[in-house]
Structures are given as structure tokens and as C-alpha cells.
Amino acid sequence: MKQTIDQLPLTKTIEDVLQQLGIKDLNPTYSTGLVWGGKENRNTKAIHSPADGNKIASVNMATPEDYEQVISTAQEAFKSWRKTPAPKRGEVVRQIGDKLREYKEPLGKLVSYEMGKILQEGLGEVQEMIDICDFAVGLSRQLHGYTMHSERPQHRMYEQYHPLGIVGVISAFNFPVAVWSWNTMLAAVCGDVVVWKPSEKTPLTALACQHIIREVLVNNELPEGIFNLIIGDAEIGSLMSHDGRVPLVSATGSTRMGKKVGEAVGARLGKSLLELGGNNAIILTENADLEMALRAIVFGAVGTCGQRCTSTRRLIIHENIYEQVKERLLKVYPNLPIGHPLSSTTLVGPLIDKEAVKAFQQALERVQAEGGTLLTGGEVLEGEGFESGNYVKPAIVEAKNEYETVQEETFAPILYLIKYSGDVENAIELQNGVRQGLSSAIFSSNLLETEAFLSHWGSDCGIANVNIGTSGAEIGGAFGGEKDTGGGRESGSDAWRVYMRRQTNTINYSRELPLAQGIRFDIMD
Ligand code: UN1
């Protein structure tokens, strides 16, 4: 299916979109507190759109010296930002939310064009940023700790939360801006300053956000070093992970990358917040509403071209409905509209790059060698509209849970069909039988099954949904997972606590000095 740019819902060309976002100079030079990638003509990286392969820009990669400068700028900004009352910090975040509303369309388009997700999802990503801003504004008046009763007379105890300092944010290409905003907006109301290292694959959306935020800082006469951006390679991420001046590093990406970050941060006893790989399953019991389930499965498996941490990778189906589900899926898959992500009719955009295409093909080869059966898809699309070489046909494979390929997270649209028999506990065992523990779901209208899935012997994931797919979480809940997913929690609920340091205070308002635990310690004088 060919779609030309004329058919696209673009009111402006991508150049105009960049202009609208304030990105006029694509090779910007160093600017304090707003490092876009170092000085000119140094280690330049070209950025190509996965949609059409066109070069969008080239960006200068930062050096270790740039990193040093960003850190000292951030340290300086922290001194005043931490003294700004939290609700005032919330007011700044409120203004950022307003700006994001203003720029939702061009930013959503840029996300879509630079990363390859369809426009609906690009706009959804910006909406997720707006939502977290709103959440953080409310939170700025609720950063509260507990008070407790002291065992000693006329003593008072309570806990308070203080800003941490510099929060390092390492984000992934697949949610180039939303995951950064989850971290940054919470960190900002908590009184922290942020140094952001975006994915090397999506620096332009990061630049756009930095422009948007900068406007707010300038309007409020605040130091630009509150929000910092550094575009660089893995070396910059490594510097950050080893840097004792960065008390918290929040990293999103593969388990392999997260282990490196976790080890480096752990070795210096810093805090890390890791949101790593998932291998998410949907369980379909005999009591599933298949109409509902089908939509959730397809969105979960092929949405974002299978490149969400929460993408549905495994479908665990009761044997009595297995053939029916397979048949229904095989009707839908061959007709999925694959094409330019900015076209309103497209549901499946491209993979991020050639390496991702290769990983997709290799996983399909390996799983077949292990005994899996490829039922549909797997081709790399060629011809008009597909010149970038990043478009693939989403695949469905009949497989067994224990296959090594099924145990791994392949960041591509491959859905493994796995059969189970007997009761729901067998399905839960399969669902839990992988190294990762991010998201999980069950489709059933039987209370005994759904409650078993949610019980403490049920799903072992950070996210467990009933009659909803694995992807597309709201920002209000804590987001993250167990096991190889890294254990971190971002976004809603009380995830803010990790961005602050906790202090217990005991105050004596008597004229005695009783010791806790009734200890007597009388000194002679
Ligand atoms: C990710 O893939 O890293 O729940 C984040 C979801 C989105 C966030 C995904 N709200 O699918």
C-alpha cells in the first residue's frame, strides 16, 4: 500500500515543523545549560528518518569536556532551585504543560517522523507528557512524609523529603520524550535538576523539548541549568553512571544496558531507577471476550511496530479456543495497513533502523530452528514507500515458552502463540516463566480466574491487567517491573519518593534527655 506525502495529514512539511518547534540551527554550538551536542564540526552524527530514510539533520555529539560543563551548570542551578518552594516549582511545570499543549501537534509529528511510530501514537506520547505535568503540579503540594509518636515524653518524630541533586536521565528511542518527562517533571517538583541523555537515535525530539522548556525558564527568569540536555554516545552515559555528583540515574532501555548502569551506580552506592526489557504476555482463558481481546492483542503486538517495553510478545491461549484465536488473528494480520507513520490510515510504521530489521529476521530464523512455526509475516517490504528498508510485516509464530528465542525480548512485531491446557494456574506459570517481569494481562470474565491472576501466586509482573492489553498504561500508576526489568518505578503513584532523600527528625521539647530503649547513661559531673 503506497502513501504519498500529499495524502498525509500534514499541514506543514517537516522543515516547518522543526521551525515551529524553534529548531532553526541543526548544528547548534555550545550554550551553557542547554548543551545540544557540543561544538561544531566535531563528531557529527547524521539523523535519518526511519519513515523514508531521508536525512533530517546532523547533530554534534558531546565530549567528556561538554559533560563536565553541563554537570557544573546543573550543580549551580540546583543551589537556587532547591530553595524555590515546591508549589512554585509546580507552577513552572504547569507552564511547561501549557507549552506542550500548544506544541502538541508539531511535537507529535516530529516524534512520529524521527522515531517512526504512527501519528496517533506520537500525539499520544505528547499527551502522556502533558498528563505527567498535570500530575506533577498536584504533587508539588503533596510531597509529604509520615509523622509518628515518639516513645519518649514531649518528643515528636516525623519524616521529611529533601531534594536529591542532579538526576541523570538516560532515555530510549521508543518513547523519546514521554519517559524523559515522567522523570523530569517529578524530579523538577521535587527540587532536583536534570541532565538528560536521550537516545542517539532520536536527538531532535529531545532538542525540541529543550527549546520548549527553555522558553518557560527564560520567561520565569530561572537558570537554564535546571533542565539540561546532552546529546552523546554511550561514553556519556557511562560517565554519568560512574559520577558521584549524580545521586540518581534513571535509565530506560535493554536489560544489557541497564545492568551496566546498575553496576556502575551501585558500585558508588548511588541510586538507580531501571526500566528495562519486558516479555509481556496476554493470557486468554476459555472465558475471554474474544472481540475485546483481539483488539488488545493486535494493538499490543504491532502498535509502535512492537517497539514498546510493554508490547505483547506472547499469547498464552487455552487449547479449547486456540484454533479459533489463531484463525481470527490470521485474518487480521495480512491486512494490517503498513506504511508511512504520518499517514492517517497507517497502523504499522517502520522499525527504527536496519539493525532492528536484522534482529527481527534473526529472531524468526532462530525460533524456527528451535521448532517454531511461522504462520504469517516476517517479510521485509520493498518498493515504493518502503525505500528506507525499515518496514516489515508483523509476524505470528507458534512456539513453546521455553524456546530461548521466546525467552528473549526482540524489539520487533513478533507474536508467539503458546497453548495451555487445564486451569488458569498453568497459564500463569507460563506467563511467569521468563526472565523479565514488566507487564501482563488476562482476558476472562470469570472472577476465579482473574483473581487468581492478580493474587500473590499470580502474575509476577509490575503491571497486571484484567481485560486490558499489556501496553498503554496511564501515567497515574507506578510504571515498571520486576526481575530483569530492573525493579524501578516511574511516573505516578508514589514513584516521586525515589527523586528525594528521606530524613527522619526527632525533636525534644522537654527539659530532660531520656534515651530511647530506656537506656540509662548517667555521666558524672
Ligand atoms: C516504554 O515502552 O518504555 O504503557 C514505555 C505504555 C506506555 C509507556 C511505554 N504508556 O505502553
Coordinates of C-alpha atoms and ligand atoms in Angstrom, one line a residue:
M1 CA 0.0 0.0 0.0
K2 CA 1.6 3.2 -1.2
Q3 CA 1.0 6.5 0.6
T4 CA 2.4 9.7 -0.7
I5 CA 3.2 12.7 1.4
D6 CA 0.3 14.6 -0.2
Q7 CA -2.1 12.2 1.4
L8 CA -0.6 12.8 4.8
P9 CA -2.4 14.8 7.4
L10 CA 0.5 17.2 7.4
T11 CA -0.4 20.8 7.4
K12 CA 3.2 21.7 7.1
T13 CA 6.4 20.0 5.9
I14 CA 8.8 18.6 8.4
E15 CA 11.1 21.6 8.0
D16 CA 8.2 23.8 9.0
V17 CA 7.5 21.5 12.0
L18 CA 11.1 21.9 13.1
Q19 CA 10.8 25.7 12.6
Q20 CA 7.6 25.8 14.6
L21 CA 9.4 24.0 17.4
G22 CA 12.2 26.6 17.3
I23 CA 14.9 24.3 15.9
K24 CA 16.4 26.6 13.3
D25 CA 20.0 25.6 13.7
L26 CA 20.5 21.9 13.4
N27 CA 24.2 22.1 14.3
P28 CA 23.9 24.3 17.3
T29 CA 27.0 25.3 19.2
Y30 CA 27.5 25.0 22.9
S31 CA 25.3 27.1 25.0
T32 CA 25.5 26.9 28.8
G33 CA 22.8 24.9 30.4
L34 CA 21.5 23.9 27.1
V35 CA 24.0 21.7 25.5
W36 CA 22.8 20.4 22.3
G37 CA 25.8 18.3 21.4
G38 CA 29.0 20.2 21.7
K39 CA 30.9 22.5 19.4
E40 CA 30.5 22.4 15.7
N41 CA 32.4 20.1 13.3
R42 CA 33.2 17.6 16.0
N43 CA 32.0 14.1 15.9
T44 CA 28.8 14.8 13.9
K45 CA 26.1 12.2 13.6
A46 CA 23.5 12.2 10.8
I47 CA 19.9 11.5 11.8
H48 CA 17.8 9.7 9.3
S49 CA 14.0 9.3 9.5
P50 CA 13.1 5.6 9.6
A51 CA 10.0 6.5 7.7
D52 CA 11.6 7.5 4.4
G53 CA 15.4 7.2 5.1
N54 CA 15.8 11.0 4.5
K55 CA 18.5 12.8 6.5
I56 CA 16.7 15.1 8.8
A57 CA 19.7 16.7 10.4
S58 CA 23.2 16.1 11.7
V59 CA 23.9 16.7 15.4
N60 CA 27.2 17.2 17.1
M61 CA 28.0 14.7 19.7
A62 CA 29.1 15.9 23.1
T63 CA 32.6 15.2 24.5
P64 CA 33.6 14.5 28.1
E65 CA 34.5 18.2 28.4
D66 CA 31.0 19.1 27.5
Y67 CA 29.7 16.7 30.1
E68 CA 31.8 18.4 32.7
Q69 CA 30.4 21.8 31.8
V70 CA 26.8 20.5 31.9
I71 CA 27.3 19.0 35.3
S72 CA 28.8 22.2 36.8
T73 CA 26.0 24.2 35.3
A74 CA 23.4 21.8 36.8
Q75 CA 25.2 21.9 40.2
E76 CA 25.0 25.7 40.2
A77 CA 21.3 25.7 39.2
F78 CA 20.5 23.2 42.0
K79 CA 21.6 25.7 44.6
S80 CA 18.7 28.1 43.9
W81 CA 16.2 25.6 42.5
R82 CA 16.2 23.6 45.7
K83 CA 15.3 26.7 47.7
T84 CA 12.4 27.5 45.5
P85 CA 9.2 26.4 47.3
A86 CA 7.8 23.2 45.8
P87 CA 4.4 24.7 44.8
K88 CA 6.4 27.4 42.9
R89 CA 8.4 24.7 41.2
G90 CA 5.0 23.1 40.4
E91 CA 3.9 26.4 38.8
V92 CA 6.9 26.2 36.4
V93 CA 5.9 22.6 35.5
R94 CA 2.3 23.9 34.9
Q95 CA 3.6 26.3 32.4
I96 CA 5.6 23.6 30.7
G97 CA 2.4 21.6 30.5
D98 CA 0.7 24.5 28.8
K99 CA 3.5 24.9 26.3
L100 CA 3.3 21.2 25.5
R101 CA -0.4 21.6 24.8
E102 CA 0.5 24.5 22.4
Y103 CA 3.1 22.4 20.6
K104 CA 1.3 19.1 20.8
E105 CA 0.8 18.8 17.0
P106 CA 4.2 19.7 15.7
L107 CA 6.0 17.8 18.5
G108 CA 3.8 14.7 17.9
K109 CA 4.7 14.9 14.2
L110 CA 8.3 15.1 15.0
V111 CA 8.2 12.1 17.3
S112 CA 6.4 10.3 14.6
Y113 CA 8.8 11.2 11.9
E114 CA 12.0 10.8 13.8
M115 CA 11.1 7.6 15.7
G116 CA 8.6 6.0 13.2
K117 CA 5.6 5.5 15.4
I118 CA 2.3 6.4 13.8
L119 CA 1.0 9.9 14.3
Q120 CA -1.8 8.8 16.7
E121 CA 0.9 7.4 19.0
G122 CA 3.2 10.4 18.5
L123 CA 0.3 12.6 19.7
G124 CA -0.4 10.1 22.5
E125 CA 3.2 10.4 23.6
V126 CA 2.9 14.2 23.9
Q127 CA -0.4 13.7 25.7
E128 CA 1.4 11.5 28.2
M129 CA 3.9 14.4 28.8
I130 CA 1.0 16.8 29.4
D131 CA -0.6 14.3 31.8
I132 CA 2.6 13.9 33.8
C133 CA 2.9 17.7 34.0
D134 CA -0.6 17.9 35.5
F135 CA 0.2 15.1 37.9
A136 CA 3.4 16.7 39.0
V137 CA 1.7 20.1 39.6
G138 CA -0.7 18.5 42.1
L139 CA 2.2 16.5 43.6
S140 CA 4.1 19.7 44.2
R141 CA 1.8 20.4 47.1
Q142 CA 1.8 16.8 48.4
L143 CA 5.4 15.8 48.9
H144 CA 4.6 14.6 52.4
G145 CA 6.1 12.2 54.9
Y146 CA 4.7 10.5 57.9
T147 CA 4.6 11.8 61.5
M148 CA 4.8 9.2 64.3
H149 CA 4.6 9.1 68.0
S150 CA 7.8 9.0 70.0
E151 CA 8.3 6.6 72.9
R152 CA 9.8 9.4 74.8
P153 CA 7.7 12.1 76.6
Q154 CA 7.5 15.5 75.0
H155 CA 9.2 14.3 71.9
R156 CA 8.0 14.5 68.3
M157 CA 9.0 12.5 65.3
Y158 CA 8.4 13.0 61.7
E159 CA 9.9 12.3 58.2
Q160 CA 10.6 14.8 55.5
Y161 CA 11.8 14.6 52.0
H162 CA 14.5 16.8 50.6
P163 CA 15.7 17.3 47.0
L164 CA 18.5 14.9 45.9
G165 CA 20.5 17.0 43.5
I166 CA 21.3 16.1 39.9
V167 CA 19.1 13.4 38.3
G168 CA 20.6 11.7 35.3
V169 CA 18.0 10.5 32.8
I170 CA 19.1 8.1 30.1
S171 CA 16.1 7.5 27.7
A172 CA 15.4 5.1 24.9
F173 CA 14.4 5.8 21.3
N174 CA 11.0 4.2 21.5
F175 CA 9.5 6.7 23.8
P176 CA 11.9 9.5 23.0
V177 CA 10.1 12.2 25.1
A178 CA 7.4 10.7 27.3
V179 CA 9.7 8.7 29.6
W180 CA 12.0 11.6 30.0
S181 CA 9.1 13.8 31.0
W182 CA 7.9 11.2 33.6
N183 CA 11.3 11.5 35.3
T184 CA 11.9 15.2 34.7
M185 CA 8.6 16.6 35.8
L186 CA 8.7 14.7 39.0
A187 CA 12.3 15.5 39.6
A188 CA 11.6 19.2 39.0
V189 CA 8.8 19.5 41.6
C190 CA 11.0 17.5 44.0
G191 CA 13.6 20.3 43.7
D192 CA 16.1 18.3 41.6
V193 CA 17.8 19.4 38.4
V194 CA 18.0 17.0 35.4
V195 CA 20.7 16.1 33.0
W196 CA 19.2 14.2 30.1
K197 CA 21.0 12.0 27.7
P198 CA 18.5 11.0 25.0
S199 CA 18.9 8.0 22.7
E200 CA 21.4 8.8 19.9
K201 CA 18.7 7.7 17.5
T202 CA 16.2 10.4 18.5
P203 CA 18.1 13.6 19.4
L204 CA 15.8 16.0 17.5
T205 CA 12.7 15.4 19.7
A206 CA 15.0 16.0 22.7
L207 CA 16.1 19.3 21.2
A208 CA 12.6 20.3 20.6
C209 CA 11.6 19.6 24.2
Q210 CA 14.7 21.5 25.4
H211 CA 13.5 24.5 23.3
I212 CA 10.0 24.4 24.7
I213 CA 11.2 24.1 28.3
R214 CA 13.8 26.8 27.8
E215 CA 11.1 29.3 26.8
V216 CA 9.4 28.7 30.2
L217 CA 12.7 29.0 32.1
V218 CA 13.5 32.3 30.4
N219 CA 10.0 33.7 31.0
N220 CA 10.4 32.9 34.7
E221 CA 13.9 34.3 34.9
L222 CA 15.2 30.9 36.1
P223 CA 18.6 29.4 35.4
E224 CA 18.6 27.3 32.3
G225 CA 20.7 24.7 34.1
I226 CA 17.6 23.3 35.8
F227 CA 16.9 21.2 32.7
N228 CA 20.0 20.1 30.8
L229 CA 20.4 18.1 27.6
I230 CA 23.5 16.4 26.5
I231 CA 23.5 14.5 23.2
G232 CA 26.2 11.9 23.1
D233 CA 27.1 8.3 22.8
A234 CA 27.4 5.5 25.4
E235 CA 30.5 7.1 26.8
I236 CA 28.4 10.0 28.2
G237 CA 26.0 7.5 29.7
S238 CA 29.0 5.7 31.3
L239 CA 30.4 9.0 32.7
M240 CA 27.0 9.7 34.3
S241 CA 26.7 6.3 35.8
H242 CA 30.1 6.5 37.4
D243 CA 29.7 10.1 38.6
G244 CA 29.2 10.6 42.3
R245 CA 27.8 14.1 41.6
V246 CA 24.7 12.4 40.1
P247 CA 22.9 10.8 43.1
L248 CA 20.2 9.2 40.9
V249 CA 20.4 7.7 37.4
S250 CA 17.2 6.8 35.8
A251 CA 17.7 4.6 32.8
T252 CA 15.3 3.1 30.3
G253 CA 16.4 0.6 27.7
S254 CA 17.6 -3.0 27.3
T255 CA 18.4 -5.3 30.2
R256 CA 22.0 -5.4 29.0
M257 CA 22.4 -1.7 29.1
G258 CA 20.6 -1.5 32.5
K259 CA 22.9 -4.0 34.1
K260 CA 25.9 -1.9 33.2
V261 CA 24.3 1.3 34.6
G262 CA 23.1 -0.5 37.7
E263 CA 26.5 -2.0 38.4
A264 CA 28.3 1.3 37.9
V265 CA 25.8 3.3 40.0
G266 CA 25.7 0.5 42.7
A267 CA 29.5 0.4 42.9
R268 CA 29.5 4.0 44.1
L269 CA 26.3 3.4 46.2
G270 CA 24.2 5.8 44.2
K271 CA 20.6 5.2 43.4
S272 CA 19.4 3.8 40.1
L273 CA 15.9 3.6 38.7
L274 CA 15.9 1.0 36.0
E275 CA 13.1 0.4 33.5
L276 CA 14.4 -2.4 31.2
G277 CA 13.2 -5.1 29.0
G278 CA 9.8 -6.8 29.1
N279 CA 8.5 -10.1 27.7
N280 CA 4.8 -9.4 28.1
A281 CA 2.1 -12.0 27.8
I282 CA -1.7 -11.9 27.5
I283 CA -3.5 -15.0 28.8
L284 CA -6.7 -15.9 27.0
T285 CA -8.8 -18.3 29.0
E286 CA -11.9 -20.1 27.8
N287 CA -13.9 -17.3 29.4
A288 CA -12.3 -14.5 27.4
D289 CA -14.4 -12.0 25.4
L290 CA -12.6 -12.6 22.1
E291 CA -13.8 -9.4 20.3
M292 CA -12.3 -7.3 23.0
A293 CA -9.2 -9.4 23.4
L294 CA -8.4 -9.3 19.6
R295 CA -8.2 -5.5 19.6
A296 CA -6.0 -5.5 22.6
I297 CA -3.7 -8.2 21.2
V298 CA -3.2 -6.5 17.9
F299 CA -2.6 -3.1 19.4
G300 CA -0.2 -4.6 21.9
A301 CA 1.7 -6.7 19.4
V302 CA 2.0 -4.4 16.4
G303 CA 1.5 -1.0 17.9
T304 CA 4.7 1.1 17.8
C305 CA 5.8 -1.8 15.5
G306 CA 6.4 -4.0 18.5
Q307 CA 8.9 -1.5 20.0
R308 CA 7.3 -0.7 23.3
C309 CA 8.7 -2.2 26.6
T310 CA 5.1 -3.2 27.1
S311 CA 4.5 -4.7 23.7
T312 CA 2.6 -8.0 23.7
R313 CA 5.1 -10.7 22.7
R314 CA 3.4 -13.9 24.0
L315 CA -0.2 -15.0 23.8
I316 CA -1.0 -17.9 26.1
I317 CA -4.2 -19.4 24.8
H318 CA -6.4 -22.2 26.3
E319 CA -6.3 -25.2 24.0
N320 CA -10.1 -25.2 23.6
I321 CA -10.1 -21.7 21.9
Y322 CA -6.6 -21.9 20.4
E323 CA -7.6 -22.7 16.8
Q324 CA -10.3 -20.1 16.8
V325 CA -8.0 -17.4 18.1
K326 CA -5.3 -18.3 15.6
E327 CA -7.8 -18.2 12.7
R328 CA -9.0 -14.8 13.8
L329 CA -5.5 -13.4 14.0
L330 CA -4.6 -14.8 10.7
K331 CA -7.4 -12.9 9.1
V332 CA -6.3 -9.6 10.6
Y333 CA -2.6 -9.7 10.2
P334 CA -2.2 -9.9 6.4
N335 CA -4.5 -6.8 6.1
L336 CA -2.7 -4.5 8.6
P337 CA -2.1 -1.2 6.9
I338 CA 1.7 -0.8 6.9
G339 CA 3.2 2.5 5.7
H340 CA 4.3 6.0 6.4
P341 CA 3.8 6.8 10.1
L342 CA 2.4 10.2 9.3
S343 CA -0.4 8.8 7.1
S344 CA -3.7 8.7 8.8
T345 CA -4.5 5.2 7.5
T346 CA -1.4 3.6 8.7
L347 CA -1.4 1.3 11.8
V348 CA 2.1 -0.1 11.5
G349 CA 5.0 2.2 10.8
P350 CA 8.7 1.2 10.3
L351 CA 11.2 -0.3 12.7
I352 CA 13.8 2.2 14.0
D353 CA 16.7 1.1 11.8
K354 CA 18.3 -1.7 9.8
E355 CA 19.8 -3.3 12.9
A356 CA 16.2 -3.7 14.3
V357 CA 15.2 -5.3 10.9
K358 CA 18.1 -7.7 11.2
A359 CA 17.2 -8.6 14.8
F360 CA 13.6 -9.2 13.7
Q361 CA 14.7 -11.6 10.9
Q362 CA 17.3 -13.3 13.0
A363 CA 14.8 -14.0 15.8
L364 CA 12.4 -15.5 13.3
E365 CA 15.2 -17.7 11.9
R366 CA 16.2 -18.8 15.3
V367 CA 12.8 -19.6 16.6
Q368 CA 12.1 -21.7 13.6
A369 CA 15.3 -23.6 14.1
E370 CA 14.1 -24.3 17.6
G371 CA 10.9 -25.8 16.3
G372 CA 8.6 -22.8 16.0
T373 CA 6.2 -22.4 13.0
L374 CA 6.0 -19.1 11.3
L375 CA 2.3 -18.6 10.4
T376 CA 2.3 -15.2 8.8
G377 CA 4.6 -12.2 8.2
G378 CA 8.3 -11.9 8.6
E379 CA 9.0 -10.2 5.2
V380 CA 10.9 -7.0 4.8
L381 CA 8.9 -4.7 2.5
E382 CA 10.4 -3.3 -0.6
G383 CA 9.3 -0.9 -3.3
E384 CA 7.6 2.5 -3.4
G385 CA 7.0 4.0 0.0
F386 CA 9.3 1.4 1.6
E387 CA 12.7 2.7 0.4
S388 CA 14.0 3.2 3.9
G389 CA 14.1 -0.6 4.2
N390 CA 12.8 -0.5 7.7
Y391 CA 9.3 -1.8 7.0
V392 CA 8.4 -5.3 8.0
K393 CA 5.3 -7.5 8.0
P394 CA 4.4 -8.3 11.6
A395 CA 4.8 -12.0 12.3
I396 CA 2.9 -14.7 14.2
V397 CA 4.8 -17.8 15.3
E398 CA 3.5 -20.9 17.0
A399 CA 6.1 -21.6 19.7
K400 CA 6.9 -23.0 23.1
N401 CA 7.5 -20.8 26.1
E402 CA 10.9 -22.5 26.8
Y403 CA 12.5 -21.7 23.5
E404 CA 15.4 -19.4 24.1
T405 CA 14.2 -17.0 21.4
V406 CA 10.8 -16.8 23.1
Q407 CA 12.6 -16.1 26.4
E408 CA 14.3 -13.1 24.9
E409 CA 12.9 -9.6 24.2
T410 CA 13.1 -8.9 20.5
F411 CA 12.2 -5.3 19.9
A412 CA 10.0 -6.0 16.8
P413 CA 6.5 -7.2 16.0
I414 CA 6.7 -10.9 16.6
L415 CA 3.8 -12.5 18.5
Y416 CA 4.4 -16.0 19.8
L417 CA 1.3 -18.3 20.2
I418 CA 1.6 -20.6 23.2
K419 CA -1.0 -23.2 24.0
Y420 CA -2.0 -24.2 27.6
S421 CA -4.4 -26.8 28.9
G422 CA -6.1 -27.3 32.3
D423 CA -6.8 -24.4 34.6
V424 CA -5.5 -20.8 34.8
E425 CA -2.6 -21.6 37.1
N426 CA -0.9 -23.4 34.2
A427 CA -1.2 -20.3 32.1
I428 CA 0.1 -18.1 34.9
E429 CA 3.1 -20.4 35.3
L430 CA 3.9 -19.9 31.6
Q431 CA 3.3 -16.2 31.9
N432 CA 5.8 -16.0 34.8
G433 CA 8.2 -18.4 33.2
V434 CA 10.5 -15.8 31.6
R435 CA 13.3 -13.7 33.0
Q436 CA 11.5 -10.3 32.6
G437 CA 8.6 -9.0 34.6
L438 CA 7.2 -5.8 33.2
S439 CA 3.6 -6.2 32.0
S440 CA 1.0 -8.9 31.9
A441 CA -2.7 -9.3 31.1
I442 CA -5.6 -11.8 31.3
F443 CA -8.8 -11.8 29.3
S444 CA -11.5 -13.6 31.2
S445 CA -14.9 -12.8 32.6
N446 CA -14.5 -15.5 35.3
L447 CA -13.8 -13.9 38.7
L448 CA -12.0 -17.0 40.0
E449 CA -9.5 -16.8 37.0
T450 CA -8.9 -13.1 37.2
E451 CA -8.4 -13.0 40.9
A452 CA -6.0 -15.9 40.7
F453 CA -4.0 -13.9 38.2
L454 CA -4.0 -10.9 40.5
S455 CA -3.2 -12.9 43.7
H456 CA 0.3 -13.2 45.2
W457 CA 0.7 -16.5 43.4
G458 CA -0.5 -14.9 40.2
S459 CA 1.4 -12.6 37.8
D460 CA 4.9 -11.7 39.0
C461 CA 5.0 -8.5 36.9
G462 CA 5.0 -4.9 37.9
I463 CA 1.9 -4.4 35.8
A464 CA -1.0 -6.9 35.7
N465 CA -4.2 -6.0 33.8
V466 CA -7.6 -7.6 33.5
N467 CA -9.4 -7.3 30.2
I468 CA -6.9 -4.7 29.0
G469 CA -3.8 -5.4 27.0
T470 CA -0.2 -5.2 28.2
S471 CA 0.7 -1.8 26.7
G472 CA -0.8 1.7 27.0
A473 CA -0.6 2.3 30.7
E474 CA -1.9 5.5 32.2
I475 CA 0.6 7.8 34.0
G476 CA -1.3 7.8 37.3
G477 CA 0.0 4.3 38.3
A478 CA 3.6 3.5 39.1
F479 CA 5.3 2.1 36.0
G480 CA 8.0 -0.5 36.0
G481 CA 8.6 -4.2 36.6
E482 CA 10.4 -6.9 38.4
K483 CA 13.2 -9.4 37.7
D484 CA 15.3 -8.5 34.6
T485 CA 13.0 -5.5 34.1
G486 CA 15.1 -3.8 36.8
G487 CA 12.7 -3.1 39.7
G488 CA 12.3 0.6 39.2
R489 CA 9.0 2.5 39.3
E490 CA 8.5 5.7 37.4
S491 CA 5.6 8.1 36.7
G492 CA 2.5 8.0 39.0
S493 CA 1.5 6.9 42.5
D494 CA 4.4 7.4 45.0
A495 CA 7.2 7.0 42.4
W496 CA 8.3 10.6 43.3
R497 CA 10.0 9.3 46.5
V498 CA 13.0 8.0 44.6
Y499 CA 13.7 11.5 43.5
M500 CA 14.1 12.8 47.0
R501 CA 16.2 11.9 50.1
R502 CA 14.4 10.9 53.1
Q503 CA 15.1 12.2 56.6
T504 CA 13.7 11.2 60.0
N505 CA 13.6 14.0 62.5
T506 CA 13.2 13.6 66.3
I507 CA 12.6 16.8 68.3
N508 CA 12.8 17.0 72.1
Y509 CA 10.7 19.8 73.6
S510 CA 11.2 18.7 77.2
R511 CA 13.9 19.7 79.7
E512 CA 15.1 16.1 80.1
L513 CA 17.2 13.9 77.9
P514 CA 15.7 10.5 78.0
L515 CA 17.3 7.9 75.8
A516 CA 15.4 5.6 73.5
Q517 CA 15.0 1.9 74.6
G518 CA 15.1 3.1 78.2
I519 CA 18.9 3.1 78.3
R520 CA 20.5 4.7 81.3
F521 CA 23.7 6.6 80.7
D522 CA 24.5 8.9 83.6
I523 CA 27.7 10.8 83.3
M524 CA 29.3 12.3 86.4
D525 CA 29.9 16.0 86.5
Ligands
UN1_1 C1 8.1 2.1 27.2 O1 7.8 1.4 26.3 O2 9.2 2.3 27.6 O3 2.4 1.7 28.8 C2 7.0 3.0 27.9 C3 2.8 2.1 27.7 C4 3.3 3.5 27.6 C5 4.7 3.6 28.0 C6 5.6 2.6 27.5 N1 2.4 4.3 28.3 O4 2.8 1.3 26.7

